[in-house]
Amino acid sequence: MTTMKKLLLILTIFSTALSIGQTNLTVQQAIEKALENNYQIKLVNANVDIATKQNNWGSAGFSPTFDLNLSNAANVSDNTNNPASFFPGKVFNDNLTLSLDMNWTIFNGFGVRINKARFEKLEAQTKGNAMVVIENTIYETIIAYYTAVVQSRKLKIVEDLLVYSKEKLDYYNLKSELGTTSSFDLLQFENQVLTDSSNSIIQALALQNAKRNLNLVMAEGVNVDYKLVEDLTFTVPQLNYSELKEKMMADNLNLKNQYFNLQLQDLNIKAKKSAYYPVVSLNIGIRPAVGYIELINSPNPISTTNTNSLNYYGNVTARYSIFNGWNRKRNVQIAEIQHSISSLQTDEMKLKLSHQLKGTYEMYAMQTKIEDMTMKRVLNAKQLWKIGKEKYDLGLINVFNLNDIKTQFEQATLNYYDRLFDLLKTHYDVLKVTGQITQSF
């Protein structure tokens, strides 16, 4: 088998593999699949469930506790030498006691209220973390989807050029068989078919890798294949930096989570200060008991006595720690330092996000201009390619001139798809840093 036939066979296999069993897939459908199947989202949803269940007054310490206890005590007392005892001699005593005890902390320096507020912030922060994962998943799905779309459009360009080269090769093969042409143009187009076939195979592999990456984001199987139906048509919106910065400060999800962390540090300071207050608790209980007393080796015929008692109790306890080695003071100071650290981290995040937004905004403005220029270059190259083919067929230019025009058209078109993708990606970078991407989808 010749080299050309091998290349064409491989290309046919790639084309067949890309077209069999395909189901249409829009970017919105891809996002829905990713949100439903993505493992990171499943894990973070489990964390949200934990935080939601933990956020209640019982976990905060507001509810009283009830304990049911059952005990059995047996002992032997030797009162042989105890003249004051009512039961002289040796006495065996056995008691079975059941108790129901309630303990309720009435006041502990507002600790219960602080704990409940902390659980609420933790739940909100956990949900915020979940939103960050969702936002990242949406962003990664969009980028993976349009990466595959770009590779698909590039493959279409390369395949169209291959079709032209094969048509010309067949034409010169026929002329060669009739003896009406030299082998020069024939060899040139044979080389072009080899080159275009190699490019098609490489580009088909790039498309498969891009689709495989999209499947990974959507948590789909390796062999699942979709037909990507979205176009690369992209309306370039006008952006205002001041408005974008306001949205970023208000809606950036990472910054929102940092605010939650700062609020948790506020609550941590209050929790440490609550140690300066007394702790007041209420204890209530009931303790029924049954048993019997037996005189061992007693001459008295009535040597066994049954016992039965019922005790109630209730008390209020107030406890205040006067001195504990200045631990309370140190704990408050440490909490205040941690709050300062969190505040510094918040300021640092704001500064980094501002720089990131500024750079992304300027990149977007620059890429908007470049995309417009590359589009004009594509239109010119496409027109030149059309004219070049016509002039070559008329014999006005040679095959070298034609190949130069063809290469310029191919490079201009492929470069345009790259620049269009860069613009599209930067647009979604802006949406992500301003916290708008989840609102858009």
Short mmCIF file of C-alpha atoms in Angstrom, two decimals:
data_model
loop_
_atom_site.label_atom_id
_atom_site.label_comp_id
_atom_site.label_asym_id
_atom_site.label_seq_id
_atom_site.Cartn_x
_atom_site.Cartn_y
_atom_site.Cartn_z
CA MET A 1 0.00 0.00 0.00
CA THR A 2 1.42 3.39 -0.99
CA THR A 3 2.01 6.16 1.54
CA MET A 4 -0.83 8.23 0.11
CA LYS A 5 -3.31 5.36 0.33
CA LYS A 6 -2.30 4.75 3.95
CA LEU A 7 -2.87 8.42 4.80
CA LEU A 8 -6.26 8.46 3.09
CA LEU A 9 -7.27 5.25 4.90
CA ILE A 10 -6.31 6.69 8.30
CA LEU A 11 -8.17 9.90 7.48
CA THR A 12 -11.27 7.91 6.51
CA ILE A 13 -11.13 6.01 9.81
CA PHE A 14 -10.89 9.27 11.78
CA SER A 15 -13.78 10.82 9.86
CA THR A 16 -15.94 7.73 10.37
CA ALA A 17 -15.16 7.63 14.10
CA LEU A 18 -16.11 11.29 14.47
CA SER A 19 -19.47 10.91 12.71
CA ILE A 20 -20.93 7.62 14.00
CA GLY A 21 -23.44 7.68 16.84
CA GLN A 22 -23.35 11.40 17.47
CA THR A 23 -26.05 13.21 19.45
CA ASN A 24 -26.56 16.96 19.18
CA LEU A 25 -25.20 18.92 22.14
CA THR A 26 -25.58 22.63 22.88
CA VAL A 27 -23.41 24.48 25.37
CA GLN A 28 -26.40 24.80 27.72
CA GLN A 29 -26.95 21.04 27.60
CA ALA A 30 -23.25 20.48 28.26
CA ILE A 31 -23.46 22.73 31.33
CA GLU A 32 -26.53 20.87 32.61
CA LYS A 33 -24.75 17.53 32.21
CA ALA A 34 -21.67 18.84 34.01
CA LEU A 35 -23.72 20.24 36.90
CA GLU A 36 -25.60 16.97 37.23
CA ASN A 37 -22.67 14.56 36.91
CA ASN A 38 -19.55 16.41 38.07
CA TYR A 39 -17.99 14.64 41.04
CA GLN A 40 -16.71 17.81 42.71
CA ILE A 41 -20.25 19.21 42.75
CA LYS A 42 -21.56 16.01 44.31
CA LEU A 43 -18.90 16.23 47.02
CA VAL A 44 -19.56 19.89 47.79
CA ASN A 45 -23.32 19.24 47.90
CA ALA A 46 -22.66 16.65 50.60
CA ASN A 47 -20.77 19.30 52.58
CA VAL A 48 -23.74 21.65 52.20
CA ASP A 49 -26.05 18.94 53.59
CA ILE A 50 -23.75 18.52 56.60
CA ALA A 51 -23.65 22.28 57.28
CA THR A 52 -27.44 22.54 56.92
CA LYS A 53 -28.07 19.71 59.38
CA GLN A 54 -25.57 21.19 61.83
CA ASN A 55 -27.24 24.60 61.80
CA ASN A 56 -29.82 24.22 64.58
CA TRP A 57 -30.33 25.37 68.15
CA GLY A 58 -29.67 21.89 69.52
CA SER A 59 -26.14 21.82 68.08
CA ALA A 60 -25.62 25.35 69.41
CA GLY A 61 -26.33 24.13 72.97
CA PHE A 62 -29.74 25.68 73.59
CA SER A 63 -31.69 22.47 74.25
CA PRO A 64 -31.54 20.70 77.63
CA THR A 65 -30.09 17.22 77.89
CA PHE A 66 -31.93 14.25 79.42
CA ASP A 67 -30.12 11.18 80.75
CA LEU A 68 -31.68 7.91 81.87
CA ASN A 69 -29.45 5.90 84.22
CA LEU A 70 -29.88 2.46 85.74
CA SER A 71 -27.54 1.21 88.47
CA ASN A 72 -27.33 -1.68 90.89
CA ALA A 73 -25.31 -1.50 94.11
CA ALA A 74 -24.70 -4.35 96.55
CA ASN A 75 -22.62 -4.29 99.75
CA VAL A 76 -22.03 -6.19 103.00
CA SER A 77 -21.70 -4.31 106.32
CA ASP A 78 -20.18 -5.94 109.41
CA ASN A 79 -21.86 -4.37 112.47
CA THR A 80 -20.76 -7.04 114.93
CA ASN A 81 -18.78 -4.58 117.02
CA ASN A 82 -21.08 -1.59 116.37
CA PRO A 83 -23.52 -1.29 119.35
CA ALA A 84 -25.12 1.82 117.81
CA SER A 85 -26.35 -0.06 114.72
CA PHE A 86 -30.01 -0.96 114.32
CA PHE A 87 -28.90 -4.11 112.52
CA PRO A 88 -26.26 -5.85 114.64
CA GLY A 89 -24.20 -8.48 112.93
CA LYS A 90 -23.47 -8.76 109.24
CA VAL A 91 -25.90 -7.03 106.85
CA PHE A 92 -26.24 -7.56 103.06
CA ASN A 93 -27.77 -4.56 101.21
CA ASP A 94 -28.83 -4.65 97.53
CA ASN A 95 -30.36 -1.59 95.73
CA LEU A 96 -31.59 -1.07 92.15
CA THR A 97 -31.77 2.65 91.22
CA LEU A 98 -33.30 4.26 88.13
CA SER A 99 -32.76 7.99 87.55
CA LEU A 100 -33.95 10.53 84.97
CA ASP A 101 -31.74 13.66 84.99
CA MET A 102 -32.16 16.90 83.08
CA ASN A 103 -29.32 19.39 82.66
CA TRP A 104 -29.90 22.74 80.98
CA THR A 105 -27.39 25.54 80.61
CA ILE A 106 -29.46 28.67 81.12
CA PHE A 107 -26.69 31.17 80.49
CA ASN A 108 -23.07 30.85 79.37
CA GLY A 109 -22.11 34.34 78.31
CA PHE A 110 -24.34 34.39 75.19
CA GLY A 111 -22.39 31.36 73.92
CA VAL A 112 -25.50 29.61 72.60
CA ARG A 113 -26.51 32.60 70.50
CA ILE A 114 -22.94 33.01 69.23
CA ASN A 115 -22.74 29.31 68.30
CA LYS A 116 -26.03 29.53 66.39
CA ALA A 117 -24.79 32.60 64.49
CA ARG A 118 -21.54 30.74 63.71
CA PHE A 119 -23.44 27.75 62.31
CA GLU A 120 -25.48 30.10 60.12
CA LYS A 121 -22.32 31.70 58.74
CA LEU A 122 -20.69 28.29 58.23
CA GLU A 123 -23.74 27.11 56.30
CA ALA A 124 -23.68 30.25 54.17
CA GLN A 125 -19.94 29.86 53.60
CA THR A 126 -20.36 26.21 52.63
CA LYS A 127 -23.05 27.17 50.14
CA GLY A 128 -20.69 29.88 48.88
CA ASN A 129 -17.98 27.26 48.38
CA ALA A 130 -20.50 25.18 46.47
CA MET A 131 -21.27 28.16 44.25
CA VAL A 132 -17.55 28.58 43.52
CA VAL A 133 -17.36 24.94 42.43
CA ILE A 134 -20.48 25.40 40.30
CA GLU A 135 -19.05 28.57 38.77
CA ASN A 136 -15.76 26.83 37.95
CA THR A 137 -17.63 23.89 36.45
CA ILE A 138 -19.73 26.16 34.23
CA TYR A 139 -16.63 28.07 33.13
CA GLU A 140 -14.62 24.90 32.42
CA THR A 141 -17.53 23.40 30.48
CA ILE A 142 -17.93 26.51 28.31
CA ILE A 143 -14.20 26.68 27.56
CA ALA A 144 -13.98 22.94 26.86
CA TYR A 145 -17.05 23.09 24.63
CA TYR A 146 -15.82 25.99 22.50
CA THR A 147 -12.32 24.55 22.36
CA ALA A 148 -13.84 21.50 20.69
CA VAL A 149 -15.94 23.74 18.42
CA VAL A 150 -12.81 25.61 17.30
CA GLN A 151 -10.99 22.35 16.59
CA SER A 152 -14.03 21.17 14.61
CA ARG A 153 -14.07 24.35 12.49
CA LYS A 154 -10.33 24.03 11.88
CA LEU A 155 -10.82 20.44 10.75
CA LYS A 156 -13.48 21.60 8.28
CA ILE A 157 -11.04 24.10 6.72
CA VAL A 158 -8.25 21.53 6.43
CA GLU A 159 -10.62 18.93 4.94
CA ASP A 160 -11.93 21.44 2.37
CA LEU A 161 -8.38 22.16 1.24
CA LEU A 162 -7.69 18.43 1.08
CA VAL A 163 -10.74 17.95 -1.15
CA TYR A 164 -9.41 20.61 -3.54
CA SER A 165 -5.95 19.04 -3.60
CA LYS A 166 -7.42 15.58 -4.30
CA GLU A 167 -9.59 16.94 -7.10
CA LYS A 168 -6.57 18.53 -8.75
CA LEU A 169 -4.51 15.38 -8.24
CA ASP A 170 -7.22 13.26 -9.90
CA TYR A 171 -7.38 15.79 -12.73
CA TYR A 172 -3.62 15.64 -13.39
CA ASN A 173 -3.56 11.88 -13.00
CA LEU A 174 -6.11 11.67 -15.78
CA LYS A 175 -4.12 14.09 -17.97
CA SER A 176 -0.96 12.11 -17.26
CA GLU A 177 -2.64 8.91 -18.40
CA LEU A 178 -3.69 10.68 -21.59
CA GLY A 179 -0.15 12.01 -22.03
CA THR A 180 -1.24 15.65 -22.17
CA THR A 181 0.67 17.02 -19.17
CA SER A 182 4.07 16.88 -17.54
CA SER A 183 4.72 15.28 -14.18
CA PHE A 184 5.63 18.62 -12.54
CA ASP A 185 2.12 19.75 -11.53
CA LEU A 186 1.19 16.13 -10.82
CA LEU A 187 3.99 15.79 -8.26
CA GLN A 188 3.17 19.15 -6.72
CA PHE A 189 -0.44 18.23 -6.09
CA GLU A 190 0.53 14.79 -4.88
CA ASN A 191 2.72 16.50 -2.27
CA GLN A 192 -0.17 18.80 -1.40
CA VAL A 193 -2.49 15.82 -0.87
CA LEU A 194 0.11 14.22 1.41
CA THR A 195 0.54 17.45 3.36
CA ASP A 196 -3.20 18.15 3.63
CA SER A 197 -3.90 14.53 4.61
CA SER A 198 -1.32 14.70 7.40
CA ASN A 199 -2.78 18.00 8.61
CA SER A 200 -6.27 16.49 8.58
CA ILE A 201 -5.18 13.51 10.65
CA ILE A 202 -3.43 15.73 13.19
CA GLN A 203 -6.41 18.08 13.36
CA ALA A 204 -8.86 15.19 13.72
CA LEU A 205 -6.83 13.93 16.68
CA ALA A 206 -6.86 17.44 18.19
CA LEU A 207 -10.66 17.45 17.87
CA GLN A 208 -10.94 14.04 19.55
CA ASN A 209 -8.74 15.20 22.43
CA ALA A 210 -10.85 18.35 22.85
CA LYS A 211 -14.06 16.31 22.92
CA ARG A 212 -12.50 13.88 25.39
CA ASN A 213 -11.66 16.79 27.67
CA LEU A 214 -15.26 18.02 27.38
CA ASN A 215 -16.48 14.54 28.33
CA LEU A 216 -14.21 14.62 31.38
CA VAL A 217 -15.71 17.93 32.55
CA MET A 218 -19.22 16.53 32.02
CA ALA A 219 -18.19 13.26 33.77
CA GLU A 220 -19.16 11.31 30.65
CA GLY A 221 -17.54 8.09 29.40
CA VAL A 222 -14.44 8.12 27.22
CA ASN A 223 -16.25 6.80 24.15
CA VAL A 224 -19.31 9.07 24.35
CA ASP A 225 -19.45 11.36 21.32
CA TYR A 226 -21.59 14.43 20.66
CA LYS A 227 -22.17 16.67 17.69
CA LEU A 228 -21.45 20.21 18.85
CA VAL A 229 -24.10 22.41 17.25
CA GLU A 230 -23.18 25.81 18.69
CA ASP A 231 -21.69 28.35 16.29
CA LEU A 232 -18.68 30.51 16.98
CA THR A 233 -20.63 33.64 16.11
CA PHE A 234 -19.82 36.02 18.93
CA THR A 235 -21.39 39.41 19.50
CA VAL A 236 -18.77 41.60 21.16
CA PRO A 237 -20.46 43.53 24.01
CA GLN A 238 -19.18 46.91 25.10
CA LEU A 239 -17.78 46.82 28.63
CA ASN A 240 -17.38 49.60 31.17
CA TYR A 241 -14.52 49.13 33.63
CA SER A 242 -16.12 51.08 36.48
CA GLU A 243 -19.32 49.04 36.26
CA LEU A 244 -17.32 45.82 36.09
CA LYS A 245 -15.35 46.74 39.22
CA GLU A 246 -18.56 47.47 41.15
CA LYS A 247 -19.97 44.09 40.12
CA MET A 248 -16.73 42.38 41.09
CA MET A 249 -16.71 43.89 44.58
CA ALA A 250 -20.36 42.96 45.09
CA ASP A 251 -20.67 39.60 43.35
CA ASN A 252 -17.29 37.86 43.12
CA LEU A 253 -17.89 34.52 44.80
CA ASN A 254 -14.41 34.09 46.26
CA LEU A 255 -14.61 37.57 47.76
CA LYS A 256 -18.05 36.80 49.21
CA ASN A 257 -16.65 33.71 50.89
CA GLN A 258 -13.81 35.78 52.31
CA TYR A 259 -16.39 38.14 53.80
CA PHE A 260 -18.02 35.13 55.48
CA ASN A 261 -14.64 34.16 56.90
CA LEU A 262 -14.20 37.69 58.26
CA GLN A 263 -17.61 37.52 59.92
CA LEU A 264 -16.71 34.15 61.47
CA GLN A 265 -13.64 35.75 62.99
CA ASP A 266 -15.88 38.44 64.51
CA LEU A 267 -17.98 35.71 66.09
CA ASN A 268 -14.83 33.96 67.28
CA ILE A 269 -13.81 37.08 69.24
CA LYS A 270 -17.26 37.24 70.85
CA ALA A 271 -17.06 33.53 71.71
CA LYS A 272 -13.71 33.99 73.46
CA LYS A 273 -15.02 37.01 75.38
CA SER A 274 -18.02 34.99 76.60
CA ALA A 275 -15.62 33.12 78.91
CA TYR A 276 -15.63 36.24 81.15
CA TYR A 277 -19.30 35.61 82.02
CA PRO A 278 -20.57 33.12 84.61
CA VAL A 279 -22.22 29.86 83.59
CA VAL A 280 -25.67 29.22 85.04
CA SER A 281 -27.19 25.75 84.74
CA LEU A 282 -30.39 24.06 85.92
CA ASN A 283 -30.45 20.43 87.06
CA ILE A 284 -33.71 18.52 87.69
CA GLY A 285 -34.17 14.80 88.27
CA ILE A 286 -36.12 11.93 89.73
CA ARG A 287 -34.57 8.80 91.26
CA PRO A 288 -36.76 5.83 92.25
CA ALA A 289 -34.96 2.93 93.99
CA VAL A 290 -35.92 -0.55 95.18
CA GLY A 291 -33.85 -3.02 97.20
CA TYR A 292 -33.70 -5.25 100.22
CA ILE A 293 -31.62 -5.70 103.40
CA GLU A 294 -30.74 -9.18 104.67
CA LEU A 295 -29.21 -10.03 108.09
CA ILE A 296 -26.61 -12.72 107.61
CA ASN A 297 -26.60 -15.55 110.24
CA SER A 298 -29.27 -13.74 112.26
CA PRO A 299 -31.35 -15.78 114.81
CA ASN A 300 -34.27 -13.44 114.14
CA PRO A 301 -36.81 -15.20 111.86
CA ILE A 302 -37.53 -11.85 110.13
CA SER A 303 -34.07 -11.32 108.70
CA THR A 304 -34.97 -9.71 105.36
CA THR A 305 -36.48 -6.24 104.77
CA ASN A 306 -37.55 -4.77 101.41
CA THR A 307 -36.87 -1.08 100.70
CA ASN A 308 -38.56 1.34 98.32
CA SER A 309 -37.75 5.04 97.86
CA LEU A 310 -38.46 7.91 95.50
CA ASN A 311 -36.26 11.02 95.43
CA TYR A 312 -36.76 14.30 93.59
CA TYR A 313 -34.14 16.96 93.21
CA GLY A 314 -33.69 20.33 91.56
CA ASN A 315 -30.92 22.89 91.77
CA VAL A 316 -29.54 25.92 90.04
CA THR A 317 -25.77 26.19 89.75
CA ALA A 318 -23.77 29.30 88.97
CA ARG A 319 -20.09 28.89 88.19
CA TYR A 320 -17.58 31.65 87.57
CA SER A 321 -13.89 31.16 86.88
CA ILE A 322 -11.97 33.80 88.85
CA PHE A 323 -8.53 32.96 87.52
CA ASN A 324 -7.28 30.47 84.91
CA GLY A 325 -3.74 31.59 84.21
CA TRP A 326 -4.78 34.50 81.95
CA ASN A 327 -5.95 31.99 79.31
CA ARG A 328 -9.11 33.97 78.63
CA LYS A 329 -7.14 37.13 77.92
CA ARG A 330 -4.72 35.29 75.65
CA ASN A 331 -7.57 33.58 73.79
CA VAL A 332 -9.24 36.93 73.10
CA GLN A 333 -5.94 38.42 71.92
CA ILE A 334 -5.33 35.46 69.60
CA ALA A 335 -8.86 35.77 68.19
CA GLU A 336 -8.28 39.48 67.52
CA ILE A 337 -5.01 38.69 65.73
CA GLN A 338 -6.79 36.07 63.63
CA HIS A 339 -9.40 38.67 62.75
CA SER A 340 -6.64 41.07 61.67
CA ILE A 341 -5.11 38.32 59.51
CA SER A 342 -8.48 37.67 57.90
CA SER A 343 -8.94 41.39 57.28
CA LEU A 344 -5.50 41.59 55.62
CA GLN A 345 -6.37 38.58 53.47
CA THR A 346 -9.58 40.31 52.42
CA ASP A 347 -7.70 43.46 51.42
CA GLU A 348 -5.13 41.37 49.56
CA MET A 349 -7.85 39.51 47.67
CA LYS A 350 -9.51 42.78 46.68
CA LEU A 351 -6.19 44.09 45.35
CA LYS A 352 -5.46 40.89 43.40
CA LEU A 353 -8.95 40.83 41.93
CA SER A 354 -8.65 44.48 40.92
CA HIS A 355 -5.39 43.77 39.09
CA GLN A 356 -6.89 40.65 37.52
CA LEU A 357 -9.97 42.55 36.35
CA LYS A 358 -7.89 45.40 34.93
CA GLY A 359 -5.66 43.00 33.02
CA THR A 360 -8.60 40.98 31.71
CA TYR A 361 -10.47 44.12 30.71
CA GLU A 362 -7.49 45.48 28.77
CA MET A 363 -6.91 42.07 27.19
CA TYR A 364 -10.55 42.01 26.10
CA ALA A 365 -10.29 45.48 24.53
CA MET A 366 -7.10 44.48 22.70
CA GLN A 367 -8.50 41.16 21.48
CA THR A 368 -11.63 42.93 20.21
CA LYS A 369 -9.45 44.99 17.87
CA ILE A 370 -7.35 41.99 16.86
CA GLU A 371 -10.43 39.89 16.11
CA ASP A 372 -11.72 42.61 13.80
CA MET A 373 -8.39 42.79 11.95
CA THR A 374 -8.06 39.02 11.63
CA MET A 375 -11.61 38.85 10.26
CA LYS A 376 -10.71 41.35 7.54
CA ARG A 377 -7.58 39.34 6.80
CA VAL A 378 -9.66 36.17 6.43
CA LEU A 379 -12.07 37.88 4.04
CA ASN A 380 -9.14 39.13 1.95
CA ALA A 381 -7.41 35.75 2.01
CA LYS A 382 -10.64 34.00 1.03
CA GLN A 383 -11.11 36.35 -1.91
CA LEU A 384 -7.47 35.88 -2.96
CA TRP A 385 -7.88 32.11 -2.75
CA LYS A 386 -10.94 32.26 -4.97
CA ILE A 387 -9.16 34.50 -7.52
CA GLY A 388 -6.00 32.38 -7.31
CA LYS A 389 -7.87 29.19 -8.20
CA GLU A 390 -9.49 30.91 -11.15
CA LYS A 391 -6.18 32.34 -12.40
CA TYR A 392 -4.45 29.00 -12.02
CA ASP A 393 -7.16 27.28 -14.04
CA LEU A 394 -6.63 29.95 -16.73
CA GLY A 395 -2.86 29.41 -16.65
CA LEU A 396 -2.13 32.95 -15.44
CA ILE A 397 -0.20 31.78 -12.35
CA ASN A 398 1.84 28.66 -11.65
CA VAL A 399 1.38 26.02 -8.99
CA PHE A 400 3.87 27.70 -6.65
CA ASN A 401 1.87 30.91 -6.68
CA LEU A 402 -1.28 28.91 -6.04
CA ASN A 403 0.28 27.06 -3.08
CA ASP A 404 1.43 30.35 -1.56
CA ILE A 405 -2.11 31.77 -1.81
CA LYS A 406 -3.54 28.55 -0.40
CA THR A 407 -1.13 28.60 2.57
CA GLN A 408 -1.98 32.24 3.30
CA PHE A 409 -5.70 31.42 3.26
CA GLU A 410 -5.22 28.40 5.53
CA GLN A 411 -3.05 30.26 8.04
CA ALA A 412 -5.33 33.31 8.07
CA THR A 413 -8.44 31.21 8.69
CA LEU A 414 -6.89 29.03 11.38
CA ASN A 415 -5.42 32.11 13.06
CA TYR A 416 -8.81 33.80 13.01
CA TYR A 417 -10.40 30.87 14.87
CA ASP A 418 -7.65 31.09 17.49
CA ARG A 419 -8.16 34.83 17.95
CA LEU A 420 -11.94 34.45 18.08
CA PHE A 421 -11.58 31.77 20.75
CA ASP A 422 -9.20 34.00 22.74
CA LEU A 423 -11.78 36.80 22.66
CA LEU A 424 -14.58 34.46 23.69
CA LYS A 425 -12.50 33.02 26.56
CA THR A 426 -11.55 36.50 27.81
CA HIS A 427 -15.23 37.48 27.73
CA TYR A 428 -16.04 34.58 30.06
CA ASP A 429 -13.01 35.45 32.19
CA VAL A 430 -14.61 38.86 32.73
CA LEU A 431 -17.94 37.24 33.63
CA LYS A 432 -16.18 34.89 36.06
CA VAL A 433 -14.17 37.53 37.92
CA THR A 434 -17.26 39.75 38.26
CA GLY A 435 -19.41 36.87 39.52
CA GLN A 436 -21.80 37.05 36.55
CA ILE A 437 -21.18 33.69 34.92
CA THR A 438 -23.62 31.77 37.14
CA GLN A 439 -26.26 34.42 36.50
CA SER A 440 -25.75 34.11 32.74
CA PHE A 441 -26.36 30.34 32.86
#
